[in-house]
Tab-separated table of C-alpha atoms in Angstrom:
chain	number	residue	atom	x	y	z
A	671	MET	CA	84.427	106.871	-73.356
A	672	GLU	CA	85.355	104.143	-70.974
A	673	SER	CA	88.024	101.640	-71.920
A	674	GLY	CA	86.665	98.763	-74.060
A	675	GLU	CA	83.363	100.556	-74.872
A	676	ILE	CA	82.375	100.156	-78.426
A	677	PRO	CA	81.826	103.518	-80.293
A	678	GLU	CA	78.239	104.028	-81.243
A	679	ILE	CA	79.175	104.586	-84.797
A	680	LEU	CA	80.452	100.984	-85.034
A	681	LYS	CA	77.049	99.632	-83.980
A	682	ILE	CA	75.237	100.836	-87.024
A	683	PRO	CA	75.282	99.066	-90.575
A	684	ARG	CA	78.615	99.291	-92.391
A	685	PRO	CA	77.226	101.288	-95.400
A	686	LEU	CA	76.011	103.926	-92.948
A	687	GLN	CA	79.344	103.834	-90.986
A	688	GLU	CA	81.158	104.594	-94.446
A	689	LYS	CA	78.736	107.465	-95.189
A	690	PHE	CA	79.308	109.040	-91.815
A	691	PHE	CA	83.024	108.561	-91.845
A	692	ASN	CA	83.083	110.272	-95.366
A	693	ALA	CA	80.932	113.070	-94.071
A	694	ALA	CA	83.308	113.567	-91.143
A	695	GLU	CA	86.196	113.784	-93.505
A	696	GLU	CA	84.415	116.391	-95.534
A	697	GLU	CA	83.514	118.395	-92.518
A	698	ALA	CA	87.156	118.329	-91.332
A	699	ASP	CA	88.207	119.763	-94.750
A	700	ARG	CA	85.595	122.475	-94.562
A	701	LEU	CA	86.530	123.512	-91.051
A	702	LEU	CA	90.227	123.551	-91.893
A	703	LYS	CA	89.538	125.998	-94.687
A	704	ARG	CA	87.508	128.079	-92.235
A	705	VAL	CA	90.422	128.087	-89.778
A	706	GLY	CA	92.569	129.520	-92.451
A	707	GLU	CA	90.050	132.202	-93.167
A	708	ILE	CA	89.879	133.133	-89.517
A	709	GLU	CA	93.700	133.481	-89.254
A	710	LYS	CA	93.452	136.079	-92.061
A	711	LEU	CA	90.431	137.593	-90.365
A	712	ILE	CA	92.500	138.135	-87.157
A	713	GLU	CA	94.957	140.203	-88.989
A	714	HIS	CA	92.200	142.225	-90.693
A	715	ILE	CA	90.157	143.046	-87.540
A	716	SER	CA	92.904	143.508	-84.891
A	717	ASN	CA	93.737	147.033	-85.781
A	718	GLU	CA	90.036	147.775	-86.469
A	719	VAL	CA	88.784	146.983	-82.890
A	720	ALA	CA	92.012	147.847	-81.082
A	721	LYS	CA	90.788	151.388	-80.293
A	722	GLY	CA	87.942	149.868	-78.256
A	723	ILE	CA	90.203	147.611	-76.151
A	724	SER	CA	92.097	148.693	-73.051
A	725	ARG	CA	93.634	147.076	-69.914
A	726	ILE	CA	91.399	146.863	-66.913
A	727	ARG	CA	92.376	149.467	-64.262
A	728	LEU	CA	92.619	147.052	-61.349
A	729	ARG	CA	91.066	148.006	-58.060
A	730	SER	CA	90.900	146.059	-54.798
A	731	ASP	CA	88.046	147.882	-53.035
A	732	TRP	CA	85.594	145.202	-54.260
A	733	ARG	CA	87.107	142.949	-51.643
A	734	ASP	CA	85.436	144.997	-48.869
A	735	MET	CA	82.086	145.265	-50.683
A	736	THR	CA	78.922	143.470	-49.852
A	737	ILE	CA	78.002	141.817	-53.126
A	738	ALA	CA	74.581	140.133	-53.862
A	739	VAL	CA	74.199	137.703	-56.742
A	740	VAL	CA	70.633	136.856	-57.999
A	741	ASP	CA	69.683	134.160	-60.456
A	742	GLY	CA	66.563	132.199	-61.401
A	743	SER	CA	65.562	129.016	-63.126
A	744	ASP	CA	62.434	127.227	-64.404
A	745	THR	CA	61.393	124.032	-65.943
A	746	PRO	CA	58.045	122.970	-67.711
A	747	ALA	CA	56.346	119.721	-66.836
A	748	ILE	CA	53.688	118.608	-69.348
A	749	ASP	CA	52.603	115.021	-68.686
A	750	GLU	CA	50.385	112.945	-70.990
A	751	ARG	CA	49.504	110.252	-68.471
A	752	ILE	CA	47.158	112.573	-66.585
A	753	GLY	CA	47.155	115.391	-69.096
A	754	VAL	CA	48.306	118.057	-66.674
A	755	ARG	CA	50.562	121.051	-67.262
A	756	PHE	CA	52.823	122.636	-64.567
A	757	GLY	CA	55.718	124.990	-64.678
A	758	LEU	CA	58.223	125.048	-61.745
A	759	TYR	CA	60.184	128.222	-61.147
A	760	ALA	CA	62.647	129.464	-58.548
A	761	ALA	CA	64.970	132.415	-57.759
A	762	ALA	CA	67.858	132.604	-55.275
A	763	TYR	CA	70.404	135.058	-53.970
A	764	LYS	CA	73.657	134.840	-52.141
A	765	LEU	CA	75.586	137.469	-50.331
A	766	PHE	CA	79.392	137.789	-50.349
A	767	ARG	CA	81.904	140.041	-48.657
A	768	GLY	CA	84.249	140.265	-51.531
A	769	GLU	CA	84.804	136.629	-52.374
A	770	ASP	CA	83.672	135.267	-49.084
A	771	PRO	CA	80.054	134.083	-48.658
A	772	LEU	CA	78.315	135.693	-45.678
A	773	GLU	CA	76.917	133.477	-43.035
A	774	ASN	CA	73.120	133.079	-43.436
A	775	GLY	CA	73.400	135.239	-46.505
A	776	GLU	CA	71.263	133.379	-48.948
A	777	GLY	CA	67.632	132.922	-49.706
A	778	TYR	CA	65.284	130.966	-52.003
A	779	LEU	CA	61.862	131.558	-53.500
A	780	GLY	CA	59.903	129.215	-55.671
A	781	ASP	CA	56.505	127.777	-56.701
A	782	ARG	CA	54.584	126.628	-59.716
A	783	LEU	CA	52.338	127.596	-62.523
A	784	ASN	CA	49.481	125.155	-63.153
A	785	GLU	CA	46.778	124.292	-65.623
A	786	GLN	CA	44.659	127.189	-64.650
A	787	ILE	CA	46.690	129.392	-66.939
A	788	ARG	CA	44.627	128.471	-69.979
A	789	VAL	CA	46.872	129.534	-72.742
A	790	SER	CA	48.720	127.883	-75.635
A	791	ARG	CA	51.783	125.902	-74.922
A	792	GLU	CA	54.027	128.621	-76.391
A	793	THR	CA	52.407	131.345	-74.245
A	794	PHE	CA	52.581	129.158	-71.191
A	795	LEU	CA	56.379	128.712	-71.622
A	796	LYS	CA	56.814	132.508	-72.097
A	797	VAL	CA	54.657	133.264	-69.017
A	798	LEU	CA	56.865	130.744	-67.026
A	799	ASP	CA	59.917	132.630	-68.163
A	800	LEU	CA	58.382	135.980	-67.255
A	801	VAL	CA	57.327	134.714	-63.840
A	802	THR	CA	60.817	133.577	-63.202
A	803	THR	CA	62.162	137.030	-64.193
A	804	TYR	CA	59.594	138.719	-61.969
A	805	LEU	CA	60.698	136.725	-59.001
A	806	GLU	CA	64.407	137.525	-59.716
A	807	ARG	CA	63.518	141.243	-59.823
A	808	VAL	CA	61.509	141.040	-56.609
A	809	LEU	CA	64.477	139.542	-54.891
A	810	ALA	CA	66.929	142.068	-56.429
A	811	GLU	CA	64.844	145.093	-55.546
A	812	HIS	CA	64.356	143.852	-51.943
A	813	LEU	CA	68.087	143.306	-51.506
A	814	LEU	CA	68.843	146.865	-52.696
A	815	LYS	CA	66.391	148.297	-50.252
A	816	GLN	CA	67.670	146.510	-47.146
A	817	ASN	CA	70.226	148.044	-44.834
A	818	ASP	CA	71.418	145.056	-42.828
A	819	PRO	CA	73.662	144.454	-44.617
A	820	ARG	CA	73.614	147.121	-47.159
A	821	VAL	CA	74.365	145.771	-50.635
A	822	ASP	CA	77.153	147.681	-52.391
A	823	LEU	CA	76.939	145.776	-55.640
A	824	LEU	CA	74.135	143.516	-57.072
A	825	ILE	CA	74.877	141.165	-59.894
A	826	MET	CA	72.008	139.854	-61.974
A	827	ASP	CA	72.260	136.867	-64.307
A	828	GLY	CA	71.485	138.216	-67.778
A	829	SER	CA	70.516	141.541	-69.346
A	830	PHE	CA	68.255	144.165	-67.687
A	831	LEU	CA	65.841	143.775	-70.620
A	832	GLY	CA	66.459	140.135	-71.386
A	833	TYR	CA	62.812	139.302	-70.885
A	834	ARG	CA	61.775	141.594	-73.821
A	835	ALA	CA	61.990	139.153	-76.721
A	836	GLY	CA	58.577	137.737	-77.690
A	837	CYS	CA	56.537	139.869	-75.239
A	838	SER	CA	54.593	141.591	-78.011
A	839	GLN	CA	53.250	138.197	-79.204
A	840	VAL	CA	51.720	137.307	-75.863
A	841	LYS	CA	51.151	140.399	-73.832
A	842	ARG	CA	47.373	140.600	-74.596
A	843	GLU	CA	46.672	137.152	-73.340
A	844	GLN	CA	44.314	136.832	-70.309
A	845	ILE	CA	46.029	134.758	-67.463
A	846	ASP	CA	44.279	135.837	-64.243
A	847	LEU	CA	47.341	134.624	-62.393
A	848	THR	CA	47.992	135.202	-58.633
A	849	GLU	CA	51.678	134.738	-58.191
A	850	PRO	CA	51.790	132.465	-55.097
A	851	VAL	CA	55.042	133.808	-53.679
A	852	THR	CA	54.200	137.528	-53.615
A	853	GLY	CA	50.453	137.247	-53.761
A	854	LYS	CA	50.435	139.714	-56.705
A	855	HIS	CA	47.593	139.384	-59.163
A	856	PHE	CA	48.098	139.666	-62.899
A	857	ARG	CA	45.062	139.846	-65.150
A	858	THR	CA	46.949	139.749	-68.431
A	859	VAL	CA	50.471	138.919	-69.458
A	860	TYR	CA	51.077	142.650	-70.005
A	861	ASP	CA	50.223	143.253	-66.269
A	862	LEU	CA	53.126	140.911	-65.498
A	863	ILE	CA	55.421	142.571	-68.048
A	864	SER	CA	54.493	146.013	-66.600
A	865	GLU	CA	55.468	144.912	-63.094
A	866	ILE	CA	58.795	143.560	-64.296
A	867	ASN	CA	59.332	146.936	-66.090
A	868	VAL	CA	58.769	148.904	-62.879
A	869	LEU	CA	61.075	146.654	-60.868
A	870	THR	CA	63.812	146.707	-63.557
A	871	VAL	CA	63.786	150.505	-63.665
A	872	LYS	CA	64.063	150.762	-59.874
A	873	ILE	CA	67.025	148.302	-59.908
A	874	ALA	CA	68.830	150.162	-62.689
A	875	ARG	CA	68.273	153.606	-60.923
A	876	SER	CA	69.891	152.219	-57.662
A	877	GLY	CA	73.266	152.835	-59.258
A	878	ARG	CA	74.443	149.566	-57.722
A	879	ALA	CA	73.293	146.953	-60.141
A	880	VAL	CA	74.901	145.309	-63.193
A	881	GLY	CA	73.984	142.333	-65.340
A	882	ILE	CA	76.359	139.634	-66.620
A	883	ILE	CA	75.099	138.086	-69.919
A	884	LYS	CA	76.198	134.465	-70.666
A	885	ARG	CA	74.890	134.150	-74.226
A	886	VAL	CA	75.355	137.187	-76.357
A	887	PRO	CA	74.381	137.070	-80.070
A	888	THR	CA	74.999	140.787	-80.694
A	889	GLU	CA	76.673	141.664	-83.998
A	890	ALA	CA	77.113	145.431	-83.534
A	891	ILE	CA	80.831	145.335	-84.565
A	892	ASP	CA	79.875	143.667	-87.877
A	893	GLY	CA	77.116	146.201	-88.337
A	894	TYR	CA	79.474	149.109	-87.632
A	895	ILE	CA	82.044	147.776	-90.131
A	896	ARG	CA	79.324	147.493	-92.743
A	897	TYR	CA	78.031	150.974	-91.927
A	898	ARG	CA	81.482	152.506	-92.206
A	899	TYR	CA	83.154	150.554	-95.055
A	900	GLY	CA	80.309	148.984	-97.028
A	901	GLU	CA	78.226	145.815	-97.157
A	902	GLY	CA	81.063	143.736	-98.611
A	903	GLU	CA	83.258	144.309	-95.665
A	904	GLY	CA	80.964	142.456	-93.222
A	905	LEU	CA	82.503	139.652	-91.099
A	906	ASN	CA	79.480	137.592	-90.368
A	907	LEU	CA	80.621	136.809	-86.802
A	908	SER	CA	79.120	137.758	-83.466
A	909	ASP	CA	80.946	140.446	-81.357
A	910	ARG	CA	81.822	137.807	-78.704
A	911	ALA	CA	83.405	135.613	-81.468
A	912	LEU	CA	85.334	138.562	-83.050
A	913	LEU	CA	86.593	139.663	-79.590
A	914	SER	CA	87.662	136.147	-78.708
A	915	LEU	CA	90.078	136.367	-81.568
A	916	THR	CA	91.630	139.791	-80.464
A	917	MET	CA	91.385	140.302	-76.790
A	918	SER	CA	93.897	139.109	-74.236
A	919	GLN	CA	93.252	138.282	-70.459
A	920	GLY	CA	92.810	141.317	-68.400
A	921	GLU	CA	91.420	143.494	-71.326
A	922	VAL	CA	88.068	145.145	-71.598
A	923	PHE	CA	86.233	146.180	-74.771
A	924	SER	CA	84.067	149.287	-74.744
A	925	TYR	CA	81.538	149.890	-77.534
A	926	GLU	CA	81.544	153.636	-76.831
A	927	GLN	CA	85.321	153.846	-76.988
A	928	TYR	CA	85.364	151.777	-80.209
A	929	PHE	CA	82.611	153.738	-81.968
A	930	GLY	CA	84.054	157.112	-80.726
A	931	SER	CA	80.402	158.360	-80.225
A	932	LYS	CA	77.075	157.117	-79.101
A	933	PHE	CA	75.592	154.448	-81.430
A	934	ARG	CA	72.716	152.152	-80.554
A	935	ILE	CA	74.255	148.641	-80.219
A	936	ASP	CA	70.985	146.983	-80.912
A	937	ALA	CA	70.449	149.060	-84.131
A	938	LEU	CA	73.895	148.152	-85.491
A	939	SER	CA	73.146	144.576	-84.788
A	940	TRP	CA	70.128	144.856	-87.089
A	941	TYR	CA	72.056	146.742	-89.741
A	942	ARG	CA	72.905	143.731	-91.944
A	943	THR	CA	69.254	142.466	-91.934
A	944	VAL	CA	67.816	145.911	-92.650
A	945	ALA	CA	70.430	146.575	-95.439
A	946	ARG	CA	69.230	143.446	-97.244
A	947	ASP	CA	65.619	144.375	-97.066
A	948	PRO	CA	64.307	145.268	-100.628
A	949	LYS	CA	62.467	148.306	-99.115
A	950	VAL	CA	65.722	150.076	-98.340
A	951	ARG	CA	67.714	148.956	-101.379
A	952	GLY	CA	69.627	151.865	-102.945
A	953	LYS	CA	69.503	153.952	-99.738
A	954	SER	CA	72.583	155.484	-98.173
A	955	ARG	CA	74.286	153.903	-95.132
A	956	ASP	CA	73.069	156.652	-92.937
A	957	GLU	CA	69.444	155.979	-94.063
A	958	ILE	CA	69.874	152.313	-93.461
A	959	LEU	CA	71.035	152.883	-89.921
A	960	ARG	CA	68.338	155.301	-89.206
A	961	GLU	CA	65.839	152.694	-90.422
A	962	ALA	CA	67.428	150.133	-88.122
A	963	GLU	CA	67.127	152.491	-85.273
A	964	ARG	CA	63.485	153.106	-86.024
A	965	ARG	CA	62.761	149.439	-86.115
A	966	VAL	CA	64.451	148.817	-82.813
A	967	ARG	CA	62.378	151.525	-81.145
A	968	VAL	CA	59.166	150.162	-82.629
A	969	GLN	CA	60.065	146.710	-81.431
A	970	LEU	CA	60.978	147.904	-77.944
A	971	LYS	CA	57.711	149.797	-77.640
A	972	ALA	CA	55.648	146.839	-78.932
A	973	ASP	CA	57.261	144.445	-76.504
A	974	LEU	CA	57.499	146.551	-73.383
A	975	THR	CA	54.669	149.076	-73.382
A	976	ALA	CA	50.878	149.030	-73.677
A	977	SER	CA	49.741	149.499	-77.301
A	978	THR	CA	46.259	150.695	-76.175
A	979	SER	CA	45.051	152.376	-73.085
A	980	GLY	CA	42.888	149.435	-72.187
A	981	GLU	CA	45.797	146.992	-72.232
A	982	GLY	CA	46.398	147.253	-68.425
A	983	GLY	CA	49.175	148.242	-66.211
A	984	GLY	CA	48.202	151.890	-65.762
A	985	LYS	CA	49.320	154.943	-67.661
A	986	ASP	CA	52.693	155.144	-65.898
A	987	SER	CA	53.515	151.424	-65.812
A	988	HIS	CA	56.251	151.668	-68.476
A	989	GLU	CA	57.623	154.971	-67.357
A	990	GLY	CA	61.403	154.932	-67.791
A	991	ILE	CA	61.720	151.477	-69.449
A	992	LEU	CA	62.217	152.805	-72.973
A	993	GLU	CA	64.590	155.409	-71.578
A	994	LEU	CA	66.553	152.678	-69.764
A	995	ALA	CA	67.158	150.947	-73.187
A	996	ASP	CA	69.118	154.082	-74.163
A	997	ARG	CA	71.077	154.172	-70.919
A	998	LEU	CA	72.615	150.742	-70.781
A	999	SER	CA	76.228	150.183	-71.837
A	1000	ARG	CA	77.975	146.883	-72.497
A	1001	PHE	CA	81.540	145.794	-71.944
A	1002	PHE	CA	83.276	142.655	-72.878
A	1003	VAL	CA	85.889	141.348	-70.384
A	1004	ARG	CA	88.494	138.685	-71.165
A	1005	THR	CA	88.901	137.033	-67.788
A	1006	ARG	CA	90.577	133.806	-68.924
A	1007	GLU	CA	92.782	132.876	-71.890
A	1008	GLY	CA	91.228	130.075	-73.792
A	1009	LEU	CA	87.603	131.186	-72.977
A	1010	PRO	CA	85.504	133.681	-74.717
A	1011	PRO	CA	85.119	137.125	-73.083
A	1012	ILE	CA	82.200	137.737	-70.834
A	1013	CYS	CA	79.657	140.575	-71.345
A	1014	VAL	CA	78.871	143.023	-68.549
A	1015	GLU	CA	75.792	145.317	-68.904
A	1016	VAL	CA	75.898	148.623	-66.937
A	1017	PRO	CA	73.265	151.345	-66.465
A	1018	ASP	CA	74.484	154.984	-66.638
A	1019	THR	CA	73.860	155.325	-62.942
A	1020	VAL	CA	76.846	152.993	-62.299
A	1021	LEU	CA	78.997	154.731	-64.904
A	1022	ASN	CA	78.274	158.002	-63.053
A	1023	ARG	CA	79.668	156.651	-59.835
A	1024	GLU	CA	83.419	157.222	-59.550
A	1025	ASN	CA	85.584	154.023	-59.927
A	1026	LEU	CA	82.525	151.624	-59.534
A	1027	LEU	CA	82.865	150.280	-63.125
A	1028	ASP	CA	86.547	149.624	-62.585
A	1029	SER	CA	85.719	147.825	-59.394
A	1030	VAL	CA	83.098	145.614	-61.162
A	1031	LEU	CA	85.556	144.726	-63.991
A	1032	SER	CA	88.288	143.969	-61.461
A	1033	TYR	CA	85.805	141.773	-59.549
A	1034	CYS	CA	84.951	139.895	-62.758
A	1035	LEU	CA	88.580	139.379	-63.636
A	1036	GLU	CA	89.965	138.429	-60.251
A	1037	THR	CA	87.139	136.035	-59.282
A	1038	SER	CA	86.716	134.323	-62.615
A	1039	SER	CA	86.012	130.644	-62.866
A	1040	PRO	CA	88.628	128.677	-64.883
A	1041	VAL	CA	85.714	126.695	-66.329
A	1042	SER	CA	83.264	129.437	-67.469
A	1043	GLY	CA	85.163	132.690	-67.156
A	1044	LEU	CA	82.250	134.087	-65.144
A	1045	PRO	CA	82.615	135.276	-61.533
A	1046	LYS	CA	82.701	132.199	-59.398
A	1047	SER	CA	79.816	133.716	-57.245
A	1048	LEU	CA	77.470	133.673	-60.363
A	1049	ASP	CA	78.359	130.035	-61.109
A	1050	LEU	CA	77.805	129.132	-57.508
A	1051	VAL	CA	74.255	130.713	-57.392
A	1052	ASP	CA	73.419	129.281	-60.776
A	1053	ASP	CA	74.358	125.776	-59.424
A	1054	LEU	CA	72.213	126.398	-56.311
A	1055	VAL	CA	69.026	127.486	-58.122
A	1056	SER	CA	69.170	125.405	-61.345
A	1057	LEU	CA	66.096	123.173	-61.524
A	1058	PRO	CA	67.072	119.829	-63.004
A	1059	ARG	CA	65.005	118.912	-66.124
A	1060	GLY	CA	63.952	115.652	-64.411
A	1061	LEU	CA	62.412	117.642	-61.601
A	1062	GLY	CA	59.335	118.322	-63.734
A	1063	ARG	CA	58.771	114.624	-64.193
A	1064	ASP	CA	59.333	113.934	-60.533
A	1065	PHE	CA	56.794	116.662	-59.580
A	1066	VAL	CA	54.083	115.417	-61.882
A	1067	THR	CA	54.703	111.775	-60.623
A	1068	GLU	CA	54.324	113.047	-57.080
A	1069	VAL	CA	51.047	114.872	-57.954
A	1070	GLU	CA	49.757	111.828	-59.597
A	1071	ALA	CA	50.646	109.501	-56.790
A	1072	ARG	CA	49.029	111.706	-54.124
A	1073	LEU	CA	45.817	111.778	-56.118
A	1074	LEU	CA	45.808	107.980	-56.659
A	1075	MET	CA	46.452	107.553	-52.909
A	1076	ARG	CA	43.256	109.470	-52.247
A	1077	GLY	CA	41.314	107.150	-54.487
A	1078	VAL	CA	41.034	109.309	-57.571
A	1079	ASP	CA	40.537	107.276	-60.758
A	1080	SER	CA	43.272	108.284	-63.227
A	1081	SER	CA	40.767	108.149	-66.099
A	1082	LYS	CA	38.925	111.122	-64.526
A	1083	LEU	CA	42.133	113.029	-64.425
A	1084	VAL	CA	42.610	112.471	-68.154
A	1085	ALA	CA	39.099	113.767	-68.715
A	1086	LEU	CA	39.581	116.778	-66.538
A	1087	PHE	CA	42.734	117.911	-68.305
A	1088	SER	CA	41.954	116.656	-71.784
A	1089	ARG	CA	41.597	120.256	-73.156
A	1090	PHE	CA	45.466	120.440	-73.255
A	1091	ASN	CA	45.758	117.326	-75.527
A	1092	PRO	CA	49.477	117.041	-74.715
A	1093	GLN	CA	51.537	114.939	-77.145
A	1094	LYS	CA	54.392	113.969	-75.002
A	1095	ASP	CA	56.185	114.577	-71.688
A	1096	GLU	CA	58.400	117.673	-71.666
A	1097	TYR	CA	60.939	118.406	-68.976
């Protein structure tokens, strides 16, 4: 707040000021109590998760690697003035030798979806997200194939299967989309999902690609504690939050090292929800876990594969995608004190390469941003490709202006696009 500026709370009527000041005091009391609970929690869980935490084995060979970083961005633009719907999307990559950007080592792709995709608003937004992911995977797969320079390590923004959520709800929708950058035609949303599946499996099988996940809601540690010790021992915190309390800079947490054997992280994350389902009440912990695993497999299949032979994509379109879900490992890395650990997702093909995981973890630690804790290269590419929310408004304004300059009556535009009946601008 600038000097002399009046706080917004002082601009509202005094009775409301008093209510909000009282509410703030109550919230401070509540959070103070929660802080006290967290201090006790740290003592409780430190020994519990310690067996999954170790120091990163530092390596310097990443400094001589050619590293590619790929990211994407999109923004919807729905405008009520002319009743038109657009979605802008972009993907970019940047090449580094260790920390140093390579000359001419970057590229950009981008285009738009338009009102010809005649689906509901929710489906339109999901298709926009999928097209962005598709473009990212196209770039990533291309970079891994090229030899000049050969990419030693490719870093993707997000999980390999981060596009999965919600696919089952929209995959049967007809879109008849010809993606303008690649010229690839997709008859249904599932055709698009299927192509992303194929590209994702190729990228994972390369043995040179990892994903760095910024937002991780996983609660597998909580699920594992409930599975081992009982429902009453649950902590009700995400893994990232728990590990923020127990990890130090330069440490890495391995689920497999913590569990001591192979458990499905996603199934353990569902454990609490499944355990509270009346359908499984009274069952043993092993039965609850098996039910959680069953539900995870069912959801993965529903989202990422064709439910019927006529759904499109061909019989081999999802070959390997369900297997890939079983072959991804996650590690949390504490790169900066005062910042939460970051999550690195690694296919087994990377784990099978000697020392590559240690090189990846060393790279994340030694190039971390003091602001985000992420590798600076990822922050840089994110800044390059991020589409400002106002860009949607500017794009629609430019389309409208060009039409009006050509003598088109705006009332005819409203009639042409009235089937969308938009309620407000969205950027």
